[in-house]
Structure formats: C-alpha cells, structure tokens
Coordinates of C-alpha atoms and ligand atoms in Angstrom, one line a residue:
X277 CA 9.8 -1.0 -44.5
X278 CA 11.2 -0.2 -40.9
X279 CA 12.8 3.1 -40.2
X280 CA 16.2 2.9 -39.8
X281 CA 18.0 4.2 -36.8
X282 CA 19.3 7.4 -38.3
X283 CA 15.8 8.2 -40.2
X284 CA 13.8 7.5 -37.2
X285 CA 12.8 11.1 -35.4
X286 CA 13.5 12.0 -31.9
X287 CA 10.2 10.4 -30.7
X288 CA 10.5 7.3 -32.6
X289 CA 13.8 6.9 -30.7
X290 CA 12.0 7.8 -27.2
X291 CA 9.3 5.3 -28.1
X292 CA 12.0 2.4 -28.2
X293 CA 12.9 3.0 -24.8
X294 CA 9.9 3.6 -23.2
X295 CA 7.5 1.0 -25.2
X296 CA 7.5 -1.7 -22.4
X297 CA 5.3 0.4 -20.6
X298 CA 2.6 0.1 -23.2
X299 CA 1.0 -3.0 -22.6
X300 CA -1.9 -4.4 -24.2
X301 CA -5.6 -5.4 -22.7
X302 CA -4.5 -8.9 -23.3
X303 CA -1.5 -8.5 -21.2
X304 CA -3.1 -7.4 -19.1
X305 CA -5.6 -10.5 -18.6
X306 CA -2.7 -12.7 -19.0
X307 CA -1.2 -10.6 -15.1
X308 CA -5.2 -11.2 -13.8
X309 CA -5.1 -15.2 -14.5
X310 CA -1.4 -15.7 -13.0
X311 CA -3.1 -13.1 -10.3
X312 CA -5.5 -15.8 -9.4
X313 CA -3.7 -19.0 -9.9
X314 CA -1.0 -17.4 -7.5
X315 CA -4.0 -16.6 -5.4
X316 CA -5.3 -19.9 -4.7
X317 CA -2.1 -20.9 -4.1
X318 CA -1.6 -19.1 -1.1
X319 CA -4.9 -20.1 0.4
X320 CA -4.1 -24.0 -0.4
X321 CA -2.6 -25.4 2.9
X322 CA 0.3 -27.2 1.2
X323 CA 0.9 -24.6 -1.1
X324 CA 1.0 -21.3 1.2
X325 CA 4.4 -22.4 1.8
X326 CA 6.2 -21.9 -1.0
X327 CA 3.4 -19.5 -2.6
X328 CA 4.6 -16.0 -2.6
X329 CA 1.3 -14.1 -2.3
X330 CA 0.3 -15.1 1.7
X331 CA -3.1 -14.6 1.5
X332 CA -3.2 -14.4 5.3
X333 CA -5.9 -15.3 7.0
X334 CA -7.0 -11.9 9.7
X335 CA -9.6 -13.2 12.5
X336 CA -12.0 -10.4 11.1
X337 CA -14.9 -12.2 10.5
X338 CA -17.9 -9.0 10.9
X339 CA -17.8 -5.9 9.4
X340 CA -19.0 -3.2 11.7
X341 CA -22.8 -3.2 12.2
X342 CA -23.1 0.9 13.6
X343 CA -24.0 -0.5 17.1
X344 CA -19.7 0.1 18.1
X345 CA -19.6 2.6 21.0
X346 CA -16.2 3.3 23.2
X347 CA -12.9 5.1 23.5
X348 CA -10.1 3.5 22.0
X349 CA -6.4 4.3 21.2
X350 CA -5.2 3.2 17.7
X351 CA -1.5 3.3 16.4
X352 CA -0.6 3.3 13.2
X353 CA 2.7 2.4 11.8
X354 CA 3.5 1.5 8.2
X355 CA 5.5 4.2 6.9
X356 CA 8.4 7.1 7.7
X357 CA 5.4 8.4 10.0
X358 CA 3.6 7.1 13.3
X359 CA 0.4 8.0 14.3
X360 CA -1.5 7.6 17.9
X361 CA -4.5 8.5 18.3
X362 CA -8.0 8.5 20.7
X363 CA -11.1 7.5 18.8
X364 CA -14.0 7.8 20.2
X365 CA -17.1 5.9 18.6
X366 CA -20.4 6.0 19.6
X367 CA -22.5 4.4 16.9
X368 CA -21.7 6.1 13.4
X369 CA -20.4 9.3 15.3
X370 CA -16.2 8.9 15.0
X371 CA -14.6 11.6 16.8
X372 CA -10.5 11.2 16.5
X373 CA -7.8 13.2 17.8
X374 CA -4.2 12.4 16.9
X375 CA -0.7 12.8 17.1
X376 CA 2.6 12.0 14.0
X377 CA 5.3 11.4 15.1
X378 CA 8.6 10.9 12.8
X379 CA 10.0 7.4 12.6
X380 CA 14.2 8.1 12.2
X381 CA 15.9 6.4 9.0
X382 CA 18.4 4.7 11.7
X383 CA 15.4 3.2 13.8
X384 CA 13.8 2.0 10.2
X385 CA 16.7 0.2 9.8
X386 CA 17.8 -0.6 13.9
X387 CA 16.8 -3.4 15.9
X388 CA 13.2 -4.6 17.1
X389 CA 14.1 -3.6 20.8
X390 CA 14.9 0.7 19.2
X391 CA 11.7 0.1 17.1
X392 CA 9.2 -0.7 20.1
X393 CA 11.1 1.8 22.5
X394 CA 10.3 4.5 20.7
X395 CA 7.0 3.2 19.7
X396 CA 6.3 3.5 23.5
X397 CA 7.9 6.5 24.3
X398 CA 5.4 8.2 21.6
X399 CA 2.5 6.4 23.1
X400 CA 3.6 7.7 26.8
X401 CA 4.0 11.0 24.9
X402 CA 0.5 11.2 23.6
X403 CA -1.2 9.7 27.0
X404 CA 0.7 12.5 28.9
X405 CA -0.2 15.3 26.4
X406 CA -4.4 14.0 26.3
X407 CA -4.3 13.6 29.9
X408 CA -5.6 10.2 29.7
X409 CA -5.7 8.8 33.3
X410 CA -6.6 5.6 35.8
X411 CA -8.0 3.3 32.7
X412 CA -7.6 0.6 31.0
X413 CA -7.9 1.3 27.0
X414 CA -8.5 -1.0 24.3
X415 CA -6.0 -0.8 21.8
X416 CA -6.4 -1.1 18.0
X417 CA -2.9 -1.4 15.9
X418 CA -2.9 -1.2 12.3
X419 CA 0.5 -2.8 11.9
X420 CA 1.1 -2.2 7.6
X421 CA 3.8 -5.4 6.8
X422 CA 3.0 -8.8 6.0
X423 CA 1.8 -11.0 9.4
X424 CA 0.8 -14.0 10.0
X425 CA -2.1 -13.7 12.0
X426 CA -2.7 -16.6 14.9
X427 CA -5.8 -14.6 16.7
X428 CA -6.5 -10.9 16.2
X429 CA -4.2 -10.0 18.8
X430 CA -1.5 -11.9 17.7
X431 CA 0.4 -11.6 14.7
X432 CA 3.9 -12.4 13.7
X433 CA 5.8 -10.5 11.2
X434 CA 6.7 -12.5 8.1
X435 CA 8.9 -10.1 6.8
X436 CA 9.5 -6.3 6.2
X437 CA 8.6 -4.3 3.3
X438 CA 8.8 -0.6 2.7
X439 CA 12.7 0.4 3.3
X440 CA 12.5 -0.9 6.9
X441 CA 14.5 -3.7 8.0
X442 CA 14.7 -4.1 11.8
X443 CA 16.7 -6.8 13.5
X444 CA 14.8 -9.2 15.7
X445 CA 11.4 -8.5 14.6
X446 CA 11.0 -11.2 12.0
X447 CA 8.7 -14.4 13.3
X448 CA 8.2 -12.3 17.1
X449 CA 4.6 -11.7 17.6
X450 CA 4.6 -8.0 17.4
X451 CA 2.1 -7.4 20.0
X452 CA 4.3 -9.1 22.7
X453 CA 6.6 -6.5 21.7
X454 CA 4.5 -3.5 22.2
X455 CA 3.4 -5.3 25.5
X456 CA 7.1 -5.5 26.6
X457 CA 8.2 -2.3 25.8
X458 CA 5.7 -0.7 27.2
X459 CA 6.5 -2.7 30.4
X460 CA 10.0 -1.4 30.2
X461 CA 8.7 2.6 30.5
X462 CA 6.6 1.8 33.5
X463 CA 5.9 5.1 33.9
X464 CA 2.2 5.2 32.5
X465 CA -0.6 5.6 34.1
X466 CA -2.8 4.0 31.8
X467 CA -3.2 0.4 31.1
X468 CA -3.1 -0.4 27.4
X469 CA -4.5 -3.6 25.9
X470 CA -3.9 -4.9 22.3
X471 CA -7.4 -6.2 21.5
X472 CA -6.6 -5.8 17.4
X473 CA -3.9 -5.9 15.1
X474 CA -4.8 -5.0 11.5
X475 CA -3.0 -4.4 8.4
X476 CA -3.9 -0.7 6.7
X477 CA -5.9 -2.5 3.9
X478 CA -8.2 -4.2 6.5
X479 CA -8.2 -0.5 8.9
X480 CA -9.4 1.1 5.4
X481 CA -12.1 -1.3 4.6
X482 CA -13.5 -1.4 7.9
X483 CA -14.1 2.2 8.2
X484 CA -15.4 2.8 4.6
X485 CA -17.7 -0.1 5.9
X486 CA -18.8 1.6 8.3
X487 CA -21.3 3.2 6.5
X488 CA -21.4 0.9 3.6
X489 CA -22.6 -2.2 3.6
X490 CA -21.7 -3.4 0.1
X491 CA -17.9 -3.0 0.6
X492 CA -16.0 -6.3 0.7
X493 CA -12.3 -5.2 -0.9
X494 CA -9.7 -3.0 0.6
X495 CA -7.2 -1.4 -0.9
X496 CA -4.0 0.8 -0.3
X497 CA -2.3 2.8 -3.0
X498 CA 0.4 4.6 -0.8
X499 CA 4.0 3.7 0.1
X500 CA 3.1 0.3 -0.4
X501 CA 0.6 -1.5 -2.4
X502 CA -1.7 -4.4 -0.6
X503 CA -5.7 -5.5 -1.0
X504 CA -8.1 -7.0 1.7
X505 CA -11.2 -8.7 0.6
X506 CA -13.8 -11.1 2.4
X507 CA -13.2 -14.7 1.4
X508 CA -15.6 -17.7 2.3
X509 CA -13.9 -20.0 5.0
X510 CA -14.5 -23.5 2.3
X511 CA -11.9 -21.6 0.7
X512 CA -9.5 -21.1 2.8
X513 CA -7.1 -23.7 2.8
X514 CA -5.4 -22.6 5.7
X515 CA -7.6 -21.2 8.6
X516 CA -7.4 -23.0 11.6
X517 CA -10.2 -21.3 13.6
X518 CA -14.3 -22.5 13.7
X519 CA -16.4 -22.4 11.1
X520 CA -19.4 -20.3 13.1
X521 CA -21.3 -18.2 11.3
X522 CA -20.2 -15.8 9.6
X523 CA -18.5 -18.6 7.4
X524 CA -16.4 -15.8 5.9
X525 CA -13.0 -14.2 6.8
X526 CA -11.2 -11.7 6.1
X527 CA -8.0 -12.0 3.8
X528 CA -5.0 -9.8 3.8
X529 CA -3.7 -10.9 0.0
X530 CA -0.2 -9.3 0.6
X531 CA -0.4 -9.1 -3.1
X532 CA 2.5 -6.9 -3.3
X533 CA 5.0 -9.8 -3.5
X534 CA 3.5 -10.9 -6.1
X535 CA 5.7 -12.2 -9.5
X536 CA 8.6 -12.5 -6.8
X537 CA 9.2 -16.2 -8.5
X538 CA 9.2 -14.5 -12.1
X539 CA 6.2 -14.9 -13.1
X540 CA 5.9 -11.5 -14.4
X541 CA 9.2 -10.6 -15.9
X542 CA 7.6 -10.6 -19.4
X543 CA 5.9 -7.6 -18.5
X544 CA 9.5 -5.8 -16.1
X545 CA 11.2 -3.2 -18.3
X546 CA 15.3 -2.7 -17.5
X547 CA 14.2 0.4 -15.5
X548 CA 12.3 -2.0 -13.3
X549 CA 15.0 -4.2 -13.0
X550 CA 17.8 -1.6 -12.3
X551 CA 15.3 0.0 -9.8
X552 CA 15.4 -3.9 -7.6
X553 CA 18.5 -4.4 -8.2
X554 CA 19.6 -1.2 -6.1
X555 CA 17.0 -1.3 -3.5
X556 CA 17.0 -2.7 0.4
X557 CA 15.0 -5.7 -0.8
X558 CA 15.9 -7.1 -4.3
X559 CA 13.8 -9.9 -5.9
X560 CA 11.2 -8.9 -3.3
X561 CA 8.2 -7.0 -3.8
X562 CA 7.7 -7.3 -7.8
X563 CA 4.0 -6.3 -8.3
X564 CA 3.9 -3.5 -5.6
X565 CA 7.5 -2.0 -7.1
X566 CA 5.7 -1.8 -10.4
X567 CA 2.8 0.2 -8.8
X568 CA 3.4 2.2 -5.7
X569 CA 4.5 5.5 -4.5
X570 CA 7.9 4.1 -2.6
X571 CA 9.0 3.1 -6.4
X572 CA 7.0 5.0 -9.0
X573 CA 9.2 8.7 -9.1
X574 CA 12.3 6.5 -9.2
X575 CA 11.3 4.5 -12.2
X576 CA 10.3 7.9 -14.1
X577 CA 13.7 9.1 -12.7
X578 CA 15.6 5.9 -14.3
X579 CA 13.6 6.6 -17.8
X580 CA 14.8 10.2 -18.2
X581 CA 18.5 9.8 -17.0
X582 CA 18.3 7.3 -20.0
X583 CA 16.8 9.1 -22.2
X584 CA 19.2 12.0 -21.8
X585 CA 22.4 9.8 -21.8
X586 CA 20.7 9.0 -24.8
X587 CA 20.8 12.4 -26.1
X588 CA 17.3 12.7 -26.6
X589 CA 16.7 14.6 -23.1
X590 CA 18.2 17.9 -21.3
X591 CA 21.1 18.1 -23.7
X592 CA 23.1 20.3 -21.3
X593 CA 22.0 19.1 -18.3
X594 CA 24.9 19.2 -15.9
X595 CA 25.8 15.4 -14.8
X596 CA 25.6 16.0 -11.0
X597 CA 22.2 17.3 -10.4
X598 CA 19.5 15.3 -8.6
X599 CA 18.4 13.7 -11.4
X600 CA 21.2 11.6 -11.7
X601 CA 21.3 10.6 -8.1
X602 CA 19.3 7.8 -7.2
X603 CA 15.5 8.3 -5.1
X604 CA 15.7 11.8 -5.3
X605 CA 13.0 12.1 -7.6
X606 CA 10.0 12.0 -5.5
X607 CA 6.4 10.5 -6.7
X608 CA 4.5 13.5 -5.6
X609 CA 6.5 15.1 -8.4
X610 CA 4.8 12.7 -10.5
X611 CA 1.5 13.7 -9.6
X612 CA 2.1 17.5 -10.1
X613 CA 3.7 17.1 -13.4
X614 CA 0.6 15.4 -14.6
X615 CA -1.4 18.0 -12.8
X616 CA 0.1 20.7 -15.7
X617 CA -3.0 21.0 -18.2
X618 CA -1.2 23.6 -20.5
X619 CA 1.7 24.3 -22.6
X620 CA 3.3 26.5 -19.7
X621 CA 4.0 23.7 -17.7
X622 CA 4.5 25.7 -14.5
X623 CA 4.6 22.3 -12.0
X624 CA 7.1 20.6 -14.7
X625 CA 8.9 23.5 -14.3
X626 CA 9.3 24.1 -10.9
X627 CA 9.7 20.4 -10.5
X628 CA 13.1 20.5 -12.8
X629 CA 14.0 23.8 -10.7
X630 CA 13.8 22.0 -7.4
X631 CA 16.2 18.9 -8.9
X632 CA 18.6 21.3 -10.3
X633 CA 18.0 20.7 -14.1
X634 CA 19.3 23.6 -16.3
X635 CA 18.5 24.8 -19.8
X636 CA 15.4 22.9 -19.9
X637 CA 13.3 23.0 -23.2
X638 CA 9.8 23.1 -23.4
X639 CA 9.9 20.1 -25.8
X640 CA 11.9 18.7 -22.7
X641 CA 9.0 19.1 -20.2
X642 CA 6.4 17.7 -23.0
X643 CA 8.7 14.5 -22.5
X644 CA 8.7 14.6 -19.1
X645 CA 5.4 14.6 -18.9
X646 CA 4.5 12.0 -21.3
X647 CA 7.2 9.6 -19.5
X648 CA 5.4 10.7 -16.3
X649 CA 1.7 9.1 -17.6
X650 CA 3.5 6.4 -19.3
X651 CA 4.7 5.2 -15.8
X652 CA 1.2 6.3 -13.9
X653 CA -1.1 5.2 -16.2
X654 CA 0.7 1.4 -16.1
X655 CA 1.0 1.3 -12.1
X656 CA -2.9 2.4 -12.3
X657 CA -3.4 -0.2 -15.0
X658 CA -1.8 -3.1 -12.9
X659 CA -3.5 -2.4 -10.4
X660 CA -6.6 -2.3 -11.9
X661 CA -6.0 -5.7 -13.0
X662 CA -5.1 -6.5 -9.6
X663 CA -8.6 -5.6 -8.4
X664 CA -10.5 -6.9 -11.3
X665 CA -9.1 -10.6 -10.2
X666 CA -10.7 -9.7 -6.8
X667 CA -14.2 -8.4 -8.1
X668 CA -14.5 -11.5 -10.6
X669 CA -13.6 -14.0 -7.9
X670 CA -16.1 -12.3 -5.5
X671 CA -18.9 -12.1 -8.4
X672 CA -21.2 -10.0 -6.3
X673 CA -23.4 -7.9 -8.5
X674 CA -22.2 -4.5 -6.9
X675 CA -19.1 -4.0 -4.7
X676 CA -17.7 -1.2 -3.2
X677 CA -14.0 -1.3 -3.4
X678 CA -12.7 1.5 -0.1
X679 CA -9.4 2.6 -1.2
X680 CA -6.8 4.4 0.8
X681 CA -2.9 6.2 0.0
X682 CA -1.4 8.7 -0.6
X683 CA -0.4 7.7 -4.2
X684 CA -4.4 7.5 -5.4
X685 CA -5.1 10.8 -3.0
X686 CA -3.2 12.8 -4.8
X687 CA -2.6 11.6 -8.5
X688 CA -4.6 13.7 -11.0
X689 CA -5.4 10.8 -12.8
X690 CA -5.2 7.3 -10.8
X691 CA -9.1 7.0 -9.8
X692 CA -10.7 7.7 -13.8
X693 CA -7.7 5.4 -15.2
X694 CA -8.3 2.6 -12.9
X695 CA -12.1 3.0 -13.1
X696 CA -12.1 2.7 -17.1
X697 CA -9.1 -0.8 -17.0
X698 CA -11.4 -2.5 -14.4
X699 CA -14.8 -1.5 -16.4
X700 CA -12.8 -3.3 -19.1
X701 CA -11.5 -6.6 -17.5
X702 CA -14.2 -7.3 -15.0
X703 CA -17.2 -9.7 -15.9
X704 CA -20.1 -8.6 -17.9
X705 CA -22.6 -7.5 -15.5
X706 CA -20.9 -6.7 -12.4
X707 CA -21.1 -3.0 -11.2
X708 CA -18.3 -1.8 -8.8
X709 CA -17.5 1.5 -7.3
X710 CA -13.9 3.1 -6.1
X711 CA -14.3 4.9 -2.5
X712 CA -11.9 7.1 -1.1
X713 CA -11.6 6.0 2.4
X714 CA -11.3 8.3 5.3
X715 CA -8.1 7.6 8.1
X716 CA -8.5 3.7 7.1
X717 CA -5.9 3.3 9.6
X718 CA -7.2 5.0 12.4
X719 CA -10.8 4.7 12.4
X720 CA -10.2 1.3 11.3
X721 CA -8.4 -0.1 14.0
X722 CA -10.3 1.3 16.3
X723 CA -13.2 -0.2 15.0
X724 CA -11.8 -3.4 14.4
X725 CA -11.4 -3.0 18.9
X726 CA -15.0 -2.1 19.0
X727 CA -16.3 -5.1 17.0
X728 CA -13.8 -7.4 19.0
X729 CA -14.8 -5.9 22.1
X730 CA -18.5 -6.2 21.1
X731 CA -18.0 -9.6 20.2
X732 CA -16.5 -10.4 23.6
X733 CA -19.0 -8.4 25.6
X734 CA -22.4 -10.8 23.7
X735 CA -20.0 -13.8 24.7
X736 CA -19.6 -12.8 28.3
X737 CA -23.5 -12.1 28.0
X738 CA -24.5 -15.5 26.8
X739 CA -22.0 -17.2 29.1
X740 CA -23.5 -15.4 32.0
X741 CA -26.9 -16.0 31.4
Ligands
GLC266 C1 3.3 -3.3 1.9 C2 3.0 -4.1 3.1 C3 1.6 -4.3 3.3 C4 0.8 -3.0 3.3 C5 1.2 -2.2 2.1 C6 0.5 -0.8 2.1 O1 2.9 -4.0 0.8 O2 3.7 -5.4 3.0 O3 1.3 -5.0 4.6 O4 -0.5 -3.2 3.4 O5 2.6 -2.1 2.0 O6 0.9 0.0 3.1

C-alpha cells in the first residue's frame, strides 16, 4: 500500500523531491543513442544546419609526433580568467611560463571591440614583462566557445557560452580580431602570428598526446563541458578540405548544446528548468547545464532552498542568507562537502558558515551532503554516457580519454564514478583509461603551432626541392 503523505518520514518526503536525479542504467542508454543519432546529425551536410550538436570540423589532422621544437606564445581564454604564456618545446621537453590575468564581468558582457582591447593590452603586458624582443612568434590560441573552423587559423564564433555575451563577436573570425586589435596598440615590438586556433578540448588532447599515443578523445569537465575526438574524414559530412592522408580529422562535438531541441527533457528535473530559465542563455546549453561546474552548485543550491521551504531543511534558517540568493552557492563547495568522510562534517560546516546558514543540525548537513552526491554523481553519470557514445563509435580496443577542468580536478569523486558508468555502458571488450591532462590549454595550443608549423616547414621543403 503507498505511504500516505502524513505517514511518510522526513526522508521519504526528501526522496520525492530529489528522485529525478536517480536515473536508471537504462536511462541512461536511452541519453547515449539520442547522443549518437544527434551526433551524426551534425556531421551530415544537410543536417548540421538545424542539428544542435556542431560537430565542427578543426583542421587538426596529426597528433603531435615528439619531433615539435620552438618558442611559441599561447593564449588562453575560455573562462572569468586569461592566460598568456611562452612555451618553449623542444621535442618532449615543455618548458611554459605564464601570466592570468582577470577578465571583468562588464567586458564578459561588453562589446567585441572591449573584448580584444584588453586581450591585447594583456599580451603587450606579458611581451614587456618577458622581455620578448625583435621576433616574429608563432601564436597558438585556445579560444573555448563554439567556432566554426574554415582553416586552423580561422574560426568564426558561432555563439557564446559560459555567461559571456559580447556584442559584435558572433560570425567575425576571431583571429582577425586579435590581428586588429593588436594593430590598434602598435606599440609592440614583437610580431605575433596566429598559426592555430583550438578549442580547450582539442589543447587538452593534444598535450596528453604528447606522450600518448593511444589518446583520440578530449575532454573538459570545468566551467563548461565539451569533447574532442578523431573522426575519419568518409564521415564527415561536412569537411570541405582534401582527403590526404591522414584521412582523419579532428572534431570539436560542442556537445554541450546538446537536448537544446528537447530531446532530453524526460530526464530535466524543475531545479534544472528553474536554473535555465534564470540564466544569460535559456533553452541553450541543456546537456552541459546538467553537468558542469558553471551550473552544478546552483542546482544543489535550488534543491535545498526547496527542501527547506519545504520544511524538511534548516528550519530556522533566516530567509536572507546566501542560500536563498541565486549563484551564490559555489561548485567548489560541492566538491568539499563531499570531501567530509565523517560524522563531524567540518567542510559542510564551514561551507554553511561562509553562506550565512544558522542553527544548522547535523541531520541538516547529512542532507546536504547527500543532495550534494545526488547532483555529482548524475553530472559524472551523464557524462559518462556522453563518453561511452564516443568510445563505442571509435571501437578501438584501448583508448585513452585526456581530460581537463576544474570540476574533475577537484571533485572527490568524479574520476571513480565516471570510470565505473562507462565500464558499464561501453562495448564488451573495449578497455579505456581517464587521464588527467596537464595545462591542455597551454601546452596544447602551442603544440597545435608546432605541428602546423612543422607541417609548413616539410611543405616548404618538398616545394623547394
Ligand atoms: C563550453 C564551450 C566549449 C568549451 C567548453 C569547456 O561548452 O562552448 O567550446 O570547450 O565550454 O570549456
């Protein structure tokens, strides 16, 4: 007979509201098969259009061989930070040294011409404070939003993710404006030449391939959420270069917009939907909102200020503390809550200090905590799924999968969850291993430059001989 609401206990009554994140392995397969039909959608030429996943098409057709050697700047923009840095490379030896610099909420959200000003006022910066002189320096530029690529050095933004939202950018080629805004400074001394533009998945399984030669999928659990893997060219609906050996390209899946045309609101629980509705981009984004570290403290944030207007959480918890304020509860706090192995949940604790919750219970931070790997363990999960399409379509025997992010860096238990789910949903047979991957986008832009330039230099060879 089913409980009735006033027999059920208190976590009967928590389990009603939090259930949606429970789903089965089932469900799970039925995310990986629209994962795939979506999938060859975007690489169809008559479908890309309308498919939301872009499956874009990035002119890196080699994986570095260990042969690289040179000095190249990189840049690396994708997030509330911007790097620059010098790499040097000379074979597998990487020396980097770099520079953050902050990117301001009101340039996030300017226009294109405040975006790339600043962008070269950093670079003239960091070329001042290296004393970099008289050269011309190949430049790598791991650029982390969707682009459609139309060479390696030119890519045109499709549209922004990630809370920014700068005017004038959209369609522009976003090396031509680096190019002009460094024109406008015309105060450096060095000449800077865009031989690259990558995405942060590509950057990340470029310089995990480095030194391994079975890794064919990138993948970035951070602000964001996006995969790179190496697709055969008869596949690839949409590629307009030559089919030269390698007959193989690499694909920047943009997966994070995937279920944007509802094919996954079967799975979106009303915390999901509240979280789009109030964010800079709603409808967009569906699959990476469920998953990555821009979203995941707000949707454990949503759960608990329902369960406590619920009355089943923080009883006396005074109304106007951050909890009940929208994105201030941050993922990191998710990943130290789950880092609390006993029943003095010191983290939980000074979590709920910082956000100004009173009169906790312990009983209170047991439900934190459990709402906390409810929410973790189904972004890992999805994921996992995510990346089990990849490794099935690929059916290689062994694969190594680099992955990169802040969200899988630091999140107690993101790496053993996600290595269990794929174990689960991949083919029999097929072995696969999860590699944390070192300053993806750094070392991978540059070395994305040094293959392009290596490339350029045997053409120049053969053309001269
Ligand atoms: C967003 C961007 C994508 C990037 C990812 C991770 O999904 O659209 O380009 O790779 O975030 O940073």
């Amino acid at each position: 007979m089913p409980t009735t609401p006033e027999k059920m206990t208190k976590y009967e009554k928590i389990e009603q509201f939090v259930k949606g994140f429970k789903l089965s392995s089932l469900t799970y397969k039925r995310v990986m098969h629209l994962l795939n039909d979506e999938m060859n959608n975007g690489l169809h030429e008559s479908m890309n259009y309308h498919a939301d996943i872009k499956m874009f098409p990035t002119f890196v057709r080699a994986l570095p061989d260990g042969t690289e050697k040179g000095k190249f700047l990189a840049l690396d923009l994708g997030g509330t930070n911007f790097r620059v840095l010098i790499v040097r490379i000379d074979q597998r030896d990487v020396d980097i040294q770099s520079q953050t610099y902050l990117i301001p909420q009101r340039i996030m959200l300017g226009t294109g011409i405040q975006l790339f000003d600043h962008i070269a006022d950093c670079i003239c910066r960091f070329i001042r404070d290296h004393d970099l002189k008289d050269e011309t320096i190949p430049l790598g530029f791991t650029f982390s939003f969707p682009c459609r690529q139309e060479g390696l050095a030119k890519a045109r933004l499709s549209k922004w993710t990630k809370g920014f939202r700068c005017e004038g950018v959209v369609n522009e080629d976003i090396c031509f404006l680096l190019h002009e805004a460094m024109k406008r400074k015309n105060t450096t001394t060095v000449d800077v030449e865009v031989v690259a533009v990558v995405n942060d998945a590509v950057g990340t399984l470029m310089s995990a391939a480095h030194t391994d030669r079975n890794c064919e999928i990138g993948l970035i659990l951070g602000t964001g959420c996006n995969a790179c893997y190496m697709e055969s060219l008869k596949n690839v609906g949409l590629w307009e270069g030559d089919y030269e050996e390698p007959a193989q390209v690499l694909i920047n899946t943009e997966w994070g917009a995937f279920g944007d045309n509802g094919c996954l609101d079967f799975i979106r629980t009303e915390y999901d939907r509240e979280l789009d509705t109030y964010s800079i981009n709603p409808g967009k984004q569906l699959y990476e909102k469920m998953i990555s570290g821009m979203y995941m403290g707000e949707i454990v944030r949503l759960t608990l200020e329902r369960l406590s207007m619920e009355g089943l959480l923080f009883e006396s918890a005074d109304r106007d503390c951050e909890l009940f304020h929208r994105g201030r509860f941050f993922t990191k706090f998710v990943s130290e809550i789950e880092s609390d192995h006993d029943e003095f949940f010191r983290n939980t604790k000074q979590v709920l200090d910082e956000i100004g919750v009173t009169n906790y219970t312990t009983e209170d931070c047991n439900i934190v905590k459990y709402i906390c790997t409810l929410v973790s363990a189904r972004a890992a999960f999805l994921a996992s799924a995510g990346l089990a399409t990849l490794i099935n379509r690929m059916n290689k025997p062994e694969m190594t999968i680099a992955v990169d992010g802040s969200l899988y860096r630091f999140h107690p238990r993101f790496h053993n969850l996600m290595v269990l789910k794929i174990q689960e949903l991949i083919k029999k047979g097929l072995k696969f291993k999860l590699a944390l991957s070192h300053d993806g986008s750094g070392k991978g832009a540059a070395l994305v430059a040094a293959v392009a330039m290596r490339l350029r230099d045997n053409k120049q060879g053969e053309c001269s001989t």
